[in-house]
Short mmCIF file of N, CA, C and O in Angstrom, two decimals:
data_model
loop_
_atom_site.label_atom_id
_atom_site.label_comp_id
_atom_site.label_asym_id
_atom_site.label_seq_id
_atom_site.Cartn_x
_atom_site.Cartn_y
_atom_site.Cartn_z
N MET A 1 3.07 16.84 -0.60
CA MET A 1 1.79 16.22 -0.94
C MET A 1 2.01 15.18 -2.04
O MET A 1 2.74 15.42 -2.99
N SER A 2 1.36 14.08 -1.91
CA SER A 2 1.57 12.99 -2.85
C SER A 2 1.01 13.27 -4.23
O SER A 2 1.33 12.60 -5.18
N CYS A 3 0.14 14.27 -4.36
CA CYS A 3 -0.44 14.53 -5.68
C CYS A 3 0.35 15.59 -6.46
O CYS A 3 -0.01 15.90 -7.58
N GLU A 4 1.43 16.13 -5.90
CA GLU A 4 2.27 17.04 -6.66
C GLU A 4 3.07 16.23 -7.68
O GLU A 4 3.48 15.10 -7.40
N ASP A 5 3.30 16.81 -8.83
CA ASP A 5 3.94 16.09 -9.92
C ASP A 5 5.30 15.50 -9.55
O ASP A 5 5.58 14.34 -9.86
N ARG A 6 6.17 16.25 -8.91
CA ARG A 6 7.50 15.74 -8.59
C ARG A 6 7.44 14.59 -7.60
O ARG A 6 8.14 13.59 -7.75
N THR A 7 6.61 14.72 -6.59
CA THR A 7 6.48 13.66 -5.59
C THR A 7 5.85 12.42 -6.22
O THR A 7 6.30 11.30 -6.02
N GLY A 8 4.79 12.63 -6.98
CA GLY A 8 4.12 11.52 -7.64
C GLY A 8 5.03 10.79 -8.60
O GLY A 8 5.02 9.56 -8.67
N SER A 9 5.81 11.55 -9.34
CA SER A 9 6.75 10.94 -10.28
C SER A 9 7.78 10.09 -9.55
O SER A 9 8.14 9.00 -10.01
N LEU A 10 8.23 10.56 -8.40
CA LEU A 10 9.16 9.78 -7.59
C LEU A 10 8.50 8.49 -7.11
O LEU A 10 9.11 7.42 -7.17
N LEU A 11 7.27 8.57 -6.64
CA LEU A 11 6.55 7.37 -6.19
C LEU A 11 6.40 6.36 -7.32
O LEU A 11 6.59 5.15 -7.12
N ALA A 12 6.07 6.83 -8.51
CA ALA A 12 5.92 5.94 -9.67
C ALA A 12 7.25 5.29 -10.02
O ALA A 12 7.31 4.09 -10.32
N THR A 13 8.33 6.06 -9.97
CA THR A 13 9.66 5.54 -10.29
C THR A 13 10.10 4.50 -9.27
O THR A 13 10.63 3.44 -9.63
N LEU A 14 9.87 4.79 -7.98
CA LEU A 14 10.23 3.82 -6.94
C LEU A 14 9.44 2.53 -7.09
O LEU A 14 9.99 1.44 -6.96
N ALA A 15 8.15 2.66 -7.37
CA ALA A 15 7.31 1.47 -7.56
C ALA A 15 7.79 0.66 -8.77
O ALA A 15 7.81 -0.58 -8.73
N ALA A 16 8.19 1.34 -9.82
CA ALA A 16 8.67 0.66 -11.04
C ALA A 16 9.95 -0.12 -10.78
O ALA A 16 10.23 -1.10 -11.46
N SER A 17 10.71 0.30 -9.78
CA SER A 17 11.99 -0.36 -9.50
C SER A 17 11.84 -1.66 -8.73
O SER A 17 12.83 -2.36 -8.52
N LYS A 18 10.63 -2.01 -8.34
CA LYS A 18 10.38 -3.24 -7.57
C LYS A 18 9.39 -4.11 -8.33
O LYS A 18 8.18 -4.04 -8.12
N PRO A 19 9.86 -4.98 -9.24
CA PRO A 19 8.97 -5.76 -10.10
C PRO A 19 7.89 -6.55 -9.36
O PRO A 19 6.76 -6.62 -9.81
N ASP A 20 8.22 -7.16 -8.24
CA ASP A 20 7.23 -7.92 -7.46
C ASP A 20 7.01 -7.27 -6.11
O ASP A 20 6.70 -7.94 -5.13
N GLY A 21 7.16 -5.96 -6.06
CA GLY A 21 7.07 -5.23 -4.81
C GLY A 21 5.68 -5.24 -4.19
O GLY A 21 4.68 -5.32 -4.89
N HIS A 22 5.67 -5.18 -2.87
CA HIS A 22 4.42 -5.01 -2.12
C HIS A 22 4.50 -3.68 -1.43
O HIS A 22 5.44 -3.42 -0.66
N PHE A 23 3.53 -2.81 -1.71
CA PHE A 23 3.53 -1.46 -1.19
C PHE A 23 2.33 -1.24 -0.29
O PHE A 23 1.28 -1.83 -0.51
N LEU A 24 2.50 -0.38 0.69
CA LEU A 24 1.44 -0.08 1.64
C LEU A 24 1.24 1.42 1.72
O LEU A 24 2.21 2.17 1.86
N GLU A 25 0.00 1.84 1.61
CA GLU A 25 -0.35 3.25 1.78
C GLU A 25 -1.33 3.35 2.94
O GLU A 25 -2.33 2.64 2.97
N LEU A 26 -1.04 4.21 3.88
CA LEU A 26 -1.94 4.45 5.00
C LEU A 26 -2.61 5.79 4.77
O LEU A 26 -1.95 6.82 4.73
N GLY A 27 -3.92 5.75 4.57
CA GLY A 27 -4.68 6.96 4.26
C GLY A 27 -4.89 7.09 2.77
O GLY A 27 -4.23 7.87 2.10
N THR A 28 -5.82 6.33 2.24
CA THR A 28 -6.11 6.34 0.81
C THR A 28 -6.60 7.70 0.34
O THR A 28 -6.23 8.15 -0.74
N GLY A 29 -7.44 8.33 1.17
CA GLY A 29 -8.08 9.56 0.73
C GLY A 29 -8.88 9.29 -0.53
O GLY A 29 -9.52 8.25 -0.66
N VAL A 30 -8.82 10.20 -1.48
CA VAL A 30 -9.57 10.03 -2.73
C VAL A 30 -8.77 9.29 -3.79
O VAL A 30 -9.22 9.12 -4.90
N GLY A 31 -7.57 8.82 -3.44
CA GLY A 31 -6.81 7.97 -4.34
C GLY A 31 -5.71 8.63 -5.13
O GLY A 31 -5.02 7.97 -5.90
N ALA A 32 -5.49 9.93 -4.94
CA ALA A 32 -4.45 10.61 -5.71
C ALA A 32 -3.08 10.03 -5.42
O ALA A 32 -2.28 9.80 -6.33
N GLY A 33 -2.81 9.75 -4.15
CA GLY A 33 -1.52 9.17 -3.78
C GLY A 33 -1.35 7.76 -4.31
O GLY A 33 -0.27 7.37 -4.74
N ALA A 34 -2.40 6.97 -4.28
CA ALA A 34 -2.33 5.58 -4.76
C ALA A 34 -2.16 5.52 -6.27
O ALA A 34 -1.54 4.59 -6.80
N ALA A 35 -2.71 6.48 -6.97
CA ALA A 35 -2.64 6.47 -8.43
C ALA A 35 -1.20 6.59 -8.93
O ALA A 35 -0.85 5.99 -9.96
N TRP A 36 -0.38 7.35 -8.22
CA TRP A 36 1.00 7.54 -8.66
C TRP A 36 1.81 6.25 -8.63
O TRP A 36 2.37 5.85 -9.66
N PRO A 37 1.93 5.56 -7.49
CA PRO A 37 2.71 4.31 -7.55
C PRO A 37 2.07 3.28 -8.47
O PRO A 37 2.77 2.55 -9.16
N ALA A 38 0.76 3.26 -8.53
CA ALA A 38 0.07 2.31 -9.42
C ALA A 38 0.46 2.56 -10.87
O ALA A 38 0.58 1.62 -11.66
N SER A 39 0.68 3.82 -11.22
CA SER A 39 1.04 4.13 -12.61
C SER A 39 2.42 3.59 -12.97
O SER A 39 2.70 3.37 -14.15
N GLY A 40 3.27 3.36 -11.98
CA GLY A 40 4.60 2.83 -12.26
C GLY A 40 4.78 1.37 -11.90
O GLY A 40 5.78 0.76 -12.27
N MET A 41 3.82 0.79 -11.19
CA MET A 41 3.97 -0.59 -10.71
C MET A 41 3.95 -1.59 -11.85
O MET A 41 3.06 -1.55 -12.70
N PRO A 42 4.91 -2.51 -11.86
CA PRO A 42 4.89 -3.60 -12.83
C PRO A 42 3.71 -4.55 -12.55
O PRO A 42 3.13 -4.51 -11.46
N PRO A 43 3.37 -5.41 -13.49
CA PRO A 43 2.22 -6.31 -13.31
C PRO A 43 2.27 -7.17 -12.06
O PRO A 43 1.25 -7.47 -11.46
N GLY A 44 3.45 -7.57 -11.59
CA GLY A 44 3.56 -8.44 -10.42
C GLY A 44 3.52 -7.72 -9.09
O GLY A 44 3.53 -8.36 -8.05
N ALA A 45 3.50 -6.42 -9.12
CA ALA A 45 3.50 -5.65 -7.88
C ALA A 45 2.11 -5.55 -7.28
O ALA A 45 1.11 -5.82 -7.94
N ARG A 46 2.06 -5.14 -6.02
CA ARG A 46 0.79 -5.06 -5.30
C ARG A 46 0.80 -3.86 -4.36
O ARG A 46 1.80 -3.58 -3.72
N LEU A 47 -0.33 -3.17 -4.30
CA LEU A 47 -0.49 -2.03 -3.40
C LEU A 47 -1.70 -2.27 -2.50
O LEU A 47 -2.79 -2.56 -3.00
N VAL A 48 -1.49 -2.21 -1.20
CA VAL A 48 -2.58 -2.26 -0.24
C VAL A 48 -2.72 -0.86 0.30
O VAL A 48 -1.75 -0.25 0.75
N THR A 49 -3.93 -0.32 0.24
CA THR A 49 -4.18 1.02 0.72
C THR A 49 -5.30 1.00 1.76
O THR A 49 -6.36 0.40 1.53
N VAL A 50 -5.04 1.58 2.92
CA VAL A 50 -5.92 1.49 4.08
C VAL A 50 -6.53 2.86 4.37
O VAL A 50 -5.81 3.86 4.45
N GLU A 51 -7.85 2.88 4.51
CA GLU A 51 -8.57 4.15 4.77
C GLU A 51 -9.73 3.89 5.72
O GLU A 51 -10.47 2.91 5.56
N ALA A 52 -9.90 4.78 6.69
CA ALA A 52 -11.00 4.65 7.66
C ALA A 52 -12.27 5.35 7.20
O ALA A 52 -13.36 4.99 7.62
N ASN A 53 -12.16 6.33 6.33
CA ASN A 53 -13.30 7.13 5.89
C ASN A 53 -13.90 6.52 4.62
O ASN A 53 -13.31 6.59 3.54
N THR A 54 -15.08 5.95 4.76
CA THR A 54 -15.69 5.27 3.60
C THR A 54 -16.09 6.22 2.49
O THR A 54 -16.12 5.83 1.32
N VAL A 55 -16.38 7.47 2.83
CA VAL A 55 -16.80 8.43 1.80
C VAL A 55 -15.67 8.72 0.83
O VAL A 55 -15.84 8.62 -0.39
N VAL A 56 -14.49 9.04 1.35
CA VAL A 56 -13.37 9.34 0.45
C VAL A 56 -12.82 8.06 -0.20
O VAL A 56 -12.41 8.08 -1.35
N GLN A 57 -12.87 6.96 0.54
CA GLN A 57 -12.40 5.71 -0.05
C GLN A 57 -13.27 5.29 -1.24
O GLN A 57 -12.76 4.74 -2.22
N ALA A 58 -14.55 5.58 -1.17
CA ALA A 58 -15.45 5.26 -2.29
C ALA A 58 -15.04 6.00 -3.56
O ALA A 58 -15.14 5.47 -4.66
N ILE A 59 -14.56 7.22 -3.40
CA ILE A 59 -14.09 7.99 -4.55
C ILE A 59 -12.86 7.31 -5.15
O ILE A 59 -12.75 7.14 -6.38
N ALA A 60 -11.93 6.91 -4.29
CA ALA A 60 -10.73 6.22 -4.77
C ALA A 60 -11.10 4.92 -5.48
O ALA A 60 -10.58 4.62 -6.56
N CYS A 61 -12.01 4.17 -4.88
CA CYS A 61 -12.43 2.90 -5.49
C CYS A 61 -13.08 3.13 -6.86
O CYS A 61 -12.85 2.36 -7.79
N HIS A 62 -13.85 4.18 -6.96
CA HIS A 62 -14.51 4.49 -8.23
C HIS A 62 -13.48 4.65 -9.35
O HIS A 62 -13.71 4.22 -10.48
N HIS A 63 -12.36 5.26 -9.03
CA HIS A 63 -11.35 5.54 -10.05
C HIS A 63 -10.30 4.45 -10.21
O HIS A 63 -9.72 4.32 -11.29
N LEU A 64 -10.05 3.66 -9.16
CA LEU A 64 -8.93 2.73 -9.20
C LEU A 64 -9.29 1.25 -9.04
O LEU A 64 -8.42 0.40 -9.12
N ALA A 65 -10.55 0.96 -8.79
CA ALA A 65 -10.95 -0.42 -8.47
C ALA A 65 -10.74 -1.41 -9.62
O ALA A 65 -10.67 -2.61 -9.38
N ASP A 66 -10.62 -0.93 -10.83
CA ASP A 66 -10.39 -1.83 -11.96
C ASP A 66 -8.97 -2.38 -11.99
O ASP A 66 -8.68 -3.29 -12.76
N ASP A 67 -8.09 -1.82 -11.18
CA ASP A 67 -6.71 -2.27 -11.13
C ASP A 67 -6.59 -3.40 -10.11
O ASP A 67 -6.65 -3.17 -8.90
N ALA A 68 -6.42 -4.62 -10.59
CA ALA A 68 -6.39 -5.79 -9.70
C ALA A 68 -5.17 -5.80 -8.78
O ALA A 68 -5.13 -6.56 -7.82
N ARG A 69 -4.18 -4.96 -9.06
CA ARG A 69 -2.98 -4.91 -8.21
C ARG A 69 -3.22 -4.13 -6.93
O ARG A 69 -2.41 -4.16 -6.02
N ILE A 70 -4.35 -3.41 -6.87
CA ILE A 70 -4.64 -2.56 -5.71
C ILE A 70 -5.71 -3.22 -4.84
O ILE A 70 -6.77 -3.61 -5.33
N GLU A 71 -5.42 -3.31 -3.55
CA GLU A 71 -6.39 -3.82 -2.58
C GLU A 71 -6.79 -2.67 -1.66
O GLU A 71 -5.94 -2.03 -1.04
N PHE A 72 -8.08 -2.42 -1.58
CA PHE A 72 -8.61 -1.37 -0.70
C PHE A 72 -9.07 -2.00 0.61
O PHE A 72 -9.84 -2.96 0.60
N VAL A 73 -8.59 -1.46 1.72
CA VAL A 73 -8.96 -1.95 3.03
C VAL A 73 -9.64 -0.82 3.79
O VAL A 73 -9.09 0.28 3.88
N HIS A 74 -10.84 -1.10 4.30
CA HIS A 74 -11.53 -0.12 5.13
C HIS A 74 -11.22 -0.44 6.58
O HIS A 74 -11.69 -1.45 7.12
N ALA A 75 -10.39 0.38 7.21
CA ALA A 75 -9.99 0.16 8.60
C ALA A 75 -9.25 1.38 9.12
O ALA A 75 -8.72 2.18 8.33
N VAL A 76 -9.20 1.49 10.43
CA VAL A 76 -8.30 2.46 11.06
C VAL A 76 -6.90 1.87 10.95
O VAL A 76 -6.69 0.70 11.27
N ALA A 77 -5.96 2.66 10.48
CA ALA A 77 -4.63 2.14 10.19
C ALA A 77 -4.00 1.41 11.37
O ALA A 77 -3.46 0.32 11.21
N ASP A 78 -4.06 1.99 12.56
CA ASP A 78 -3.44 1.35 13.72
C ASP A 78 -4.10 0.01 14.04
O ASP A 78 -3.42 -0.96 14.36
N ASP A 79 -5.42 -0.05 13.93
CA ASP A 79 -6.13 -1.30 14.18
C ASP A 79 -5.73 -2.37 13.16
O ASP A 79 -5.62 -3.54 13.49
N TRP A 80 -5.53 -1.96 11.92
CA TRP A 80 -5.17 -2.89 10.87
C TRP A 80 -3.70 -3.34 11.01
O TRP A 80 -3.37 -4.50 10.77
N LEU A 81 -2.84 -2.41 11.41
CA LEU A 81 -1.41 -2.72 11.50
C LEU A 81 -1.04 -3.56 12.72
O LEU A 81 -0.12 -4.37 12.64
N THR A 82 -1.73 -3.38 13.84
CA THR A 82 -1.32 -4.03 15.09
C THR A 82 -1.16 -5.54 14.97
O THR A 82 -0.11 -6.07 15.33
N PRO A 83 -2.14 -6.29 14.45
CA PRO A 83 -1.92 -7.74 14.36
C PRO A 83 -0.81 -8.10 13.38
O PRO A 83 -0.13 -9.11 13.54
N ARG A 84 -0.60 -7.30 12.38
CA ARG A 84 0.45 -7.56 11.40
C ARG A 84 1.83 -7.30 12.01
O ARG A 84 2.78 -8.00 11.73
N ARG A 85 1.92 -6.28 12.84
CA ARG A 85 3.18 -5.97 13.51
C ARG A 85 3.56 -7.13 14.44
O ARG A 85 4.70 -7.54 14.49
N THR A 86 2.58 -7.68 15.14
CA THR A 86 2.83 -8.81 16.03
C THR A 86 3.28 -10.03 15.22
O THR A 86 4.25 -10.69 15.58
N ALA A 87 2.60 -10.31 14.12
CA ALA A 87 2.98 -11.44 13.27
C ALA A 87 4.37 -11.23 12.69
O ALA A 87 5.16 -12.18 12.59
N CYS A 88 4.69 -10.01 12.34
CA CYS A 88 6.00 -9.69 11.77
C CYS A 88 7.09 -9.94 12.81
O CYS A 88 8.10 -10.56 12.52
N SER A 89 6.89 -9.47 14.02
CA SER A 89 7.88 -9.67 15.08
C SER A 89 8.09 -11.15 15.35
O SER A 89 9.21 -11.61 15.51
N THR A 90 7.02 -11.90 15.38
CA THR A 90 7.10 -13.33 15.63
C THR A 90 7.83 -14.04 14.50
O THR A 90 8.71 -14.86 14.74
N SER A 91 7.50 -13.71 13.26
CA SER A 91 8.13 -14.41 12.13
C SER A 91 9.61 -14.08 12.03
O SER A 91 10.41 -14.92 11.68
N ARG A 92 9.98 -12.86 12.37
CA ARG A 92 11.40 -12.50 12.28
C ARG A 92 12.22 -13.16 13.38
O ARG A 92 13.34 -13.56 13.15
N THR A 93 11.68 -13.28 14.57
CA THR A 93 12.46 -13.86 15.65
C THR A 93 12.47 -15.38 15.61
O THR A 93 13.42 -16.00 16.04
N SER A 94 11.45 -15.98 15.03
CA SER A 94 11.39 -17.44 15.07
C SER A 94 11.97 -18.11 13.83
O SER A 94 12.45 -19.23 13.92
N THR A 95 11.96 -17.46 12.69
CA THR A 95 12.39 -18.15 11.47
C THR A 95 13.48 -17.43 10.69
O THR A 95 14.14 -18.06 9.88
N ALA A 96 13.64 -16.15 10.88
CA ALA A 96 14.61 -15.43 10.07
C ALA A 96 15.99 -15.50 10.72
O ALA A 96 16.17 -15.14 11.87
N GLY A 97 16.95 -15.99 9.96
CA GLY A 97 18.31 -16.08 10.47
C GLY A 97 19.14 -14.90 10.00
O GLY A 97 18.64 -14.00 9.32
N PRO A 98 20.40 -14.88 10.34
CA PRO A 98 21.28 -13.80 9.90
C PRO A 98 21.29 -13.69 8.39
O PRO A 98 21.36 -14.70 7.69
N GLY A 99 21.17 -12.50 7.90
CA GLY A 99 21.19 -12.25 6.46
C GLY A 99 19.89 -12.59 5.76
O GLY A 99 19.81 -12.53 4.55
N SER A 100 18.88 -12.95 6.51
CA SER A 100 17.60 -13.30 5.90
C SER A 100 16.97 -12.09 5.23
O SER A 100 17.05 -10.98 5.74
N THR A 101 16.34 -12.32 4.09
CA THR A 101 15.65 -11.24 3.40
C THR A 101 14.14 -11.41 3.47
O THR A 101 13.42 -10.71 2.79
N SER A 102 13.69 -12.38 4.26
CA SER A 102 12.24 -12.59 4.34
C SER A 102 11.60 -11.41 5.05
O SER A 102 12.10 -10.93 6.05
N GLY A 103 10.49 -10.95 4.50
CA GLY A 103 9.79 -9.83 5.08
C GLY A 103 8.48 -10.26 5.70
O GLY A 103 8.17 -11.44 5.76
N CYS A 104 7.74 -9.29 6.17
CA CYS A 104 6.46 -9.57 6.81
C CYS A 104 5.36 -9.50 5.77
O CYS A 104 5.38 -8.64 4.91
N PRO A 105 4.40 -10.40 5.86
CA PRO A 105 3.27 -10.33 4.91
C PRO A 105 2.42 -9.12 5.18
O PRO A 105 2.23 -8.72 6.32
N ILE A 106 1.91 -8.51 4.13
CA ILE A 106 1.03 -7.36 4.27
C ILE A 106 -0.36 -7.81 4.65
O ILE A 106 -1.01 -7.22 5.47
N SER A 107 -0.85 -8.86 4.04
CA SER A 107 -2.24 -9.26 4.31
C SER A 107 -2.31 -10.40 5.28
O SER A 107 -1.37 -11.02 5.61
#
């Protein structure tokens, strides 16, 4: 579970290791999982968290919405991911060459 101390501490540490990292969480819930990486994220990092249930997402927003590094998306994860997966496949095959480190945009 993401809200257990050891797991949460690991998430915060991993987030801290990526100064300009972009992180994605599928299933915001009430925000316990998002709070952990956010606690370790450097100022340049960004977390997008996707939730289909507006009731639980509202709880997360209440507690975490003041953090400009976090973007809350109300959507079914698969519906939100599908166009991004297509864009990612296209960008990798058309522009990324051998050894490329370019990734897919989250938003």
